[in-house]
Tab-separated table of C-alpha atoms in Angstrom:
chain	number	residue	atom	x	y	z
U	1	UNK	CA	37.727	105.128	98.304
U	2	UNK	CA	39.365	106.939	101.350
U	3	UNK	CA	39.537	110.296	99.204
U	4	UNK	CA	35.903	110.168	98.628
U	5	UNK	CA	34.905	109.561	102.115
U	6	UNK	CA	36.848	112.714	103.145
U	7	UNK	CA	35.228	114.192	100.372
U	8	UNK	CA	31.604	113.333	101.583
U	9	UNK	CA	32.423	114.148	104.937
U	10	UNK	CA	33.709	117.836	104.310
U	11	UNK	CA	30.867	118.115	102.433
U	12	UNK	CA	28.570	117.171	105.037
U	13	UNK	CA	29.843	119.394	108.105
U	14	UNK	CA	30.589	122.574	105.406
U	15	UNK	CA	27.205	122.414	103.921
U	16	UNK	CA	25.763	122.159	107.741
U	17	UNK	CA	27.883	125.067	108.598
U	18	UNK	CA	27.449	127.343	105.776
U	19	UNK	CA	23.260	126.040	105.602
U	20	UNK	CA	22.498	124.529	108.551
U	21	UNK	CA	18.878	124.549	108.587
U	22	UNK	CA	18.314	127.506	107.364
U	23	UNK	CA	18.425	126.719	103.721
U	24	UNK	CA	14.351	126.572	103.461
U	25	UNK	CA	15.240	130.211	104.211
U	26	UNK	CA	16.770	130.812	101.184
U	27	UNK	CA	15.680	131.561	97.866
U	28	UNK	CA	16.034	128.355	95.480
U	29	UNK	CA	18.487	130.255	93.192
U	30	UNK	CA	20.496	131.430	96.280
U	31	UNK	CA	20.667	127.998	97.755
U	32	UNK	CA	21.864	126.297	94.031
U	33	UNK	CA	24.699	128.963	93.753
U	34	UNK	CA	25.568	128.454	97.495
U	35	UNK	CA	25.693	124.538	96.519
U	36	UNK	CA	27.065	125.004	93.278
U	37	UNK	CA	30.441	127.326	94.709
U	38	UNK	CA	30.428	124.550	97.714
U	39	UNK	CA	30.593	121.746	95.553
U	40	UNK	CA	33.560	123.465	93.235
U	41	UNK	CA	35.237	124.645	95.990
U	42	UNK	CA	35.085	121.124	97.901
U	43	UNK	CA	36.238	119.636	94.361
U	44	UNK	CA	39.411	121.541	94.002
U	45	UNK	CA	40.419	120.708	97.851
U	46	UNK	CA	39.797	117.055	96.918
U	47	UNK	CA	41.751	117.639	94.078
U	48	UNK	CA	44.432	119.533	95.713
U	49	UNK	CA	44.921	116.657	98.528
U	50	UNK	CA	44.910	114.002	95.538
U	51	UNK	CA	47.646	116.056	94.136
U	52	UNK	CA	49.566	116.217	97.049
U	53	UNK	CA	49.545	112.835	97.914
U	54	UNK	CA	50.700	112.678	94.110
U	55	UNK	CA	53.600	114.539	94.943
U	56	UNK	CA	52.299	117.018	92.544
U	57	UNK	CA	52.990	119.994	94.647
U	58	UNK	CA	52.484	122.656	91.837
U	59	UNK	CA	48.939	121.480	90.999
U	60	UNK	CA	48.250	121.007	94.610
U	61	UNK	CA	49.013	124.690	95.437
U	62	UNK	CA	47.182	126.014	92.478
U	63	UNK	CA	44.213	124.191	93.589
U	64	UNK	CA	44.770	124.736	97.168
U	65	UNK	CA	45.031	128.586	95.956
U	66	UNK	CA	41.824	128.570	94.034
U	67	UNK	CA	39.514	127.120	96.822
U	68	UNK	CA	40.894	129.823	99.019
U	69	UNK	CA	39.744	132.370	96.509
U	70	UNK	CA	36.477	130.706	96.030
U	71	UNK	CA	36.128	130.628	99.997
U	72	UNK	CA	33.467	133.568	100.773
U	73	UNK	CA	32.529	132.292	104.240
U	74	UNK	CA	34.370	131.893	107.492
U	75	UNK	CA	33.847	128.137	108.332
U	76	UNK	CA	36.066	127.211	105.072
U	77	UNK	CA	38.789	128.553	105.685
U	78	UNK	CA	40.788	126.455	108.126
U	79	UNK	CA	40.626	123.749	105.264
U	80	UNK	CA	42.614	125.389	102.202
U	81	UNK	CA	45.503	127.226	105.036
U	82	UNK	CA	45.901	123.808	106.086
U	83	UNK	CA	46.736	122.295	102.515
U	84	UNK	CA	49.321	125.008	102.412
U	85	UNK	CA	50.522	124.414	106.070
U	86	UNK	CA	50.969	120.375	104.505
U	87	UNK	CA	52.571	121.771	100.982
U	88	UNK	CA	55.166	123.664	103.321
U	89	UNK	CA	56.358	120.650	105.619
U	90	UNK	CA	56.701	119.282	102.116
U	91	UNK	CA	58.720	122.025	100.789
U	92	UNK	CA	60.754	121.756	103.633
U	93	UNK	CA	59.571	124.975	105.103
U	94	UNK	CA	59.100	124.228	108.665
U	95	UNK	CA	58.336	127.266	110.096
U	96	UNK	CA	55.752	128.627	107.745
U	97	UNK	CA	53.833	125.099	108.240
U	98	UNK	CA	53.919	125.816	111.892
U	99	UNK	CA	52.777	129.066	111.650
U	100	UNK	CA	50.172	127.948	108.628
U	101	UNK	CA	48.412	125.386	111.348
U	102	UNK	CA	48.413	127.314	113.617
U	103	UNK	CA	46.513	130.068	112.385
U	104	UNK	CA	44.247	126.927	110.925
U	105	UNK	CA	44.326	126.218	114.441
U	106	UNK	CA	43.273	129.719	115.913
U	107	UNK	CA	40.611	129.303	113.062
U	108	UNK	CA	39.041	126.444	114.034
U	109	UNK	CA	38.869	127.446	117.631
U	110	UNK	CA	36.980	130.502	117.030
U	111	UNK	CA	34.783	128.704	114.903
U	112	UNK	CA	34.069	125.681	117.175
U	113	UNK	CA	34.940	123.716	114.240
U	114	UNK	CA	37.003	120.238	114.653
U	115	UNK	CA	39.046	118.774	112.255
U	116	UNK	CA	36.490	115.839	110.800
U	117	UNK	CA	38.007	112.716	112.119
U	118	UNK	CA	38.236	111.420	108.676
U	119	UNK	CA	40.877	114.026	108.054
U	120	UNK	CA	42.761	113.495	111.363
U	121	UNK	CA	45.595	110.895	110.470
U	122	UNK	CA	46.729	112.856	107.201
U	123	UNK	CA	46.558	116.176	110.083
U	124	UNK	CA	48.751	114.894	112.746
U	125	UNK	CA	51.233	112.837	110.237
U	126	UNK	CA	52.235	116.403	108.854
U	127	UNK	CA	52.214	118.187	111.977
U	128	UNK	CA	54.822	115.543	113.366
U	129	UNK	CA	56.349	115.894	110.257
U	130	UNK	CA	56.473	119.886	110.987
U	131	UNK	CA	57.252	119.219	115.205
U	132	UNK	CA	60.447	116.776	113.877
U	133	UNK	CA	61.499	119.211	111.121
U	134	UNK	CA	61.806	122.062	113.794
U	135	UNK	CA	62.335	120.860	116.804
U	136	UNK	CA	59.446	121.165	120.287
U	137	UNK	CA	61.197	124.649	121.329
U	138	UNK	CA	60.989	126.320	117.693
U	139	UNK	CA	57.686	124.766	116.726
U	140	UNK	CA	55.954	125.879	119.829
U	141	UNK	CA	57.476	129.911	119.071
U	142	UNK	CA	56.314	129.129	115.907
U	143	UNK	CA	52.989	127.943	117.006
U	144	UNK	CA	52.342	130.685	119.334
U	145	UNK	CA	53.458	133.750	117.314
U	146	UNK	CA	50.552	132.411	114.855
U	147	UNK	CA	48.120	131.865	117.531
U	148	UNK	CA	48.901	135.469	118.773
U	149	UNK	CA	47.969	137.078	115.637
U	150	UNK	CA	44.447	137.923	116.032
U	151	UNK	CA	43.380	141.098	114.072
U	152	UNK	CA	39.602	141.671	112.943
U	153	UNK	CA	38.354	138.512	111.541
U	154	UNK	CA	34.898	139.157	111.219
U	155	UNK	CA	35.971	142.205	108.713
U	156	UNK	CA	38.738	140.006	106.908
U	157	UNK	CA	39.746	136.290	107.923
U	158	UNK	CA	42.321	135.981	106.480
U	159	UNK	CA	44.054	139.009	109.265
U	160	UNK	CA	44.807	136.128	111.795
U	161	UNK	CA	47.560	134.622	108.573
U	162	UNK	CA	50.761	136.031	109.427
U	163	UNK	CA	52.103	136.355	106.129
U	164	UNK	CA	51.547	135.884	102.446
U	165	UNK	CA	50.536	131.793	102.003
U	166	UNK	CA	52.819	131.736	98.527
U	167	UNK	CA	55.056	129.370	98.568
């Protein structure tokens, strides 16, 4: 039941963020595609988290890979770099999960978009995870060499990443 409520609740604050109330705006075929890539993208995050938690890390990143690639606006992006910033503190891979939330981080901040409080335990259980794993001193230099890299986001998002998210 959890996994649906964080499913319904993503889907709430993305659709308000990508439509807000401008979807009488839009054309009805626009606003069914816009719904239509939502709603798959939004599935394969669910999917990817379900996986996770699983232990299915393969499937997870696949999924986690696809919704990135489906992502065509802004606001959605924070969720997908965080599923890989979890998958690395899972692969043991400390650093790139620091760096991976924190450009999540830098993300959301630009945005003025919180994480959804339904999402907040699995969040901060990782990121301990990732603080324990490295240490205060390394996860901090970790931190802020991600939340350093700023680039031209408005041309290409994805800039503010620091490297490749394969893992």
């Amino acid at each position: 039941l959890r996994g649906f409520d964080i499913c319904f609740e993503r889907l709430h604050q993305i659709r308000l963020l990508l439509l807000g109330d401008g979807i009488e705006n839009l054309g009805m075929n626009e606003a069914r595609v816009r719904e239509r890539l939502l709603l798959d993208l939004l599935h394969r995050l669910a999917c990817g988290d379900v996986a996770r938690v699983q232990g299915d890390l393969d499937s997870a990143r696949g999924l986690y890979l696809k919704s990135l690639t489906l992502t065509e606006s802004r606001p959605l992006l924070p969720y997908p770099v965080e599923g890989f910033a979890k998958l690395s503190i899972l692969h043991a891979q400390a650093d790139r999960a620091a760096r991976l939330f924190g450009s999540a981080h830098v993300m959301r901040k630009q945005m003025e978009i919180p994480i959804p409080p339904i999402e907040c335990a699995d969040y901060e259980k990782h990121l301990t995870m990732t603080k324990r794993m490295m240490g205060k001193k390394e996860f901090a230099s970790a931190w802020r060499k991600s939340a350093s890299m700023r680039g031209d986001h408005e041309e290409n998002p994805l800039r503010c990443l620091p490297f490749s998210i394969n893992i």
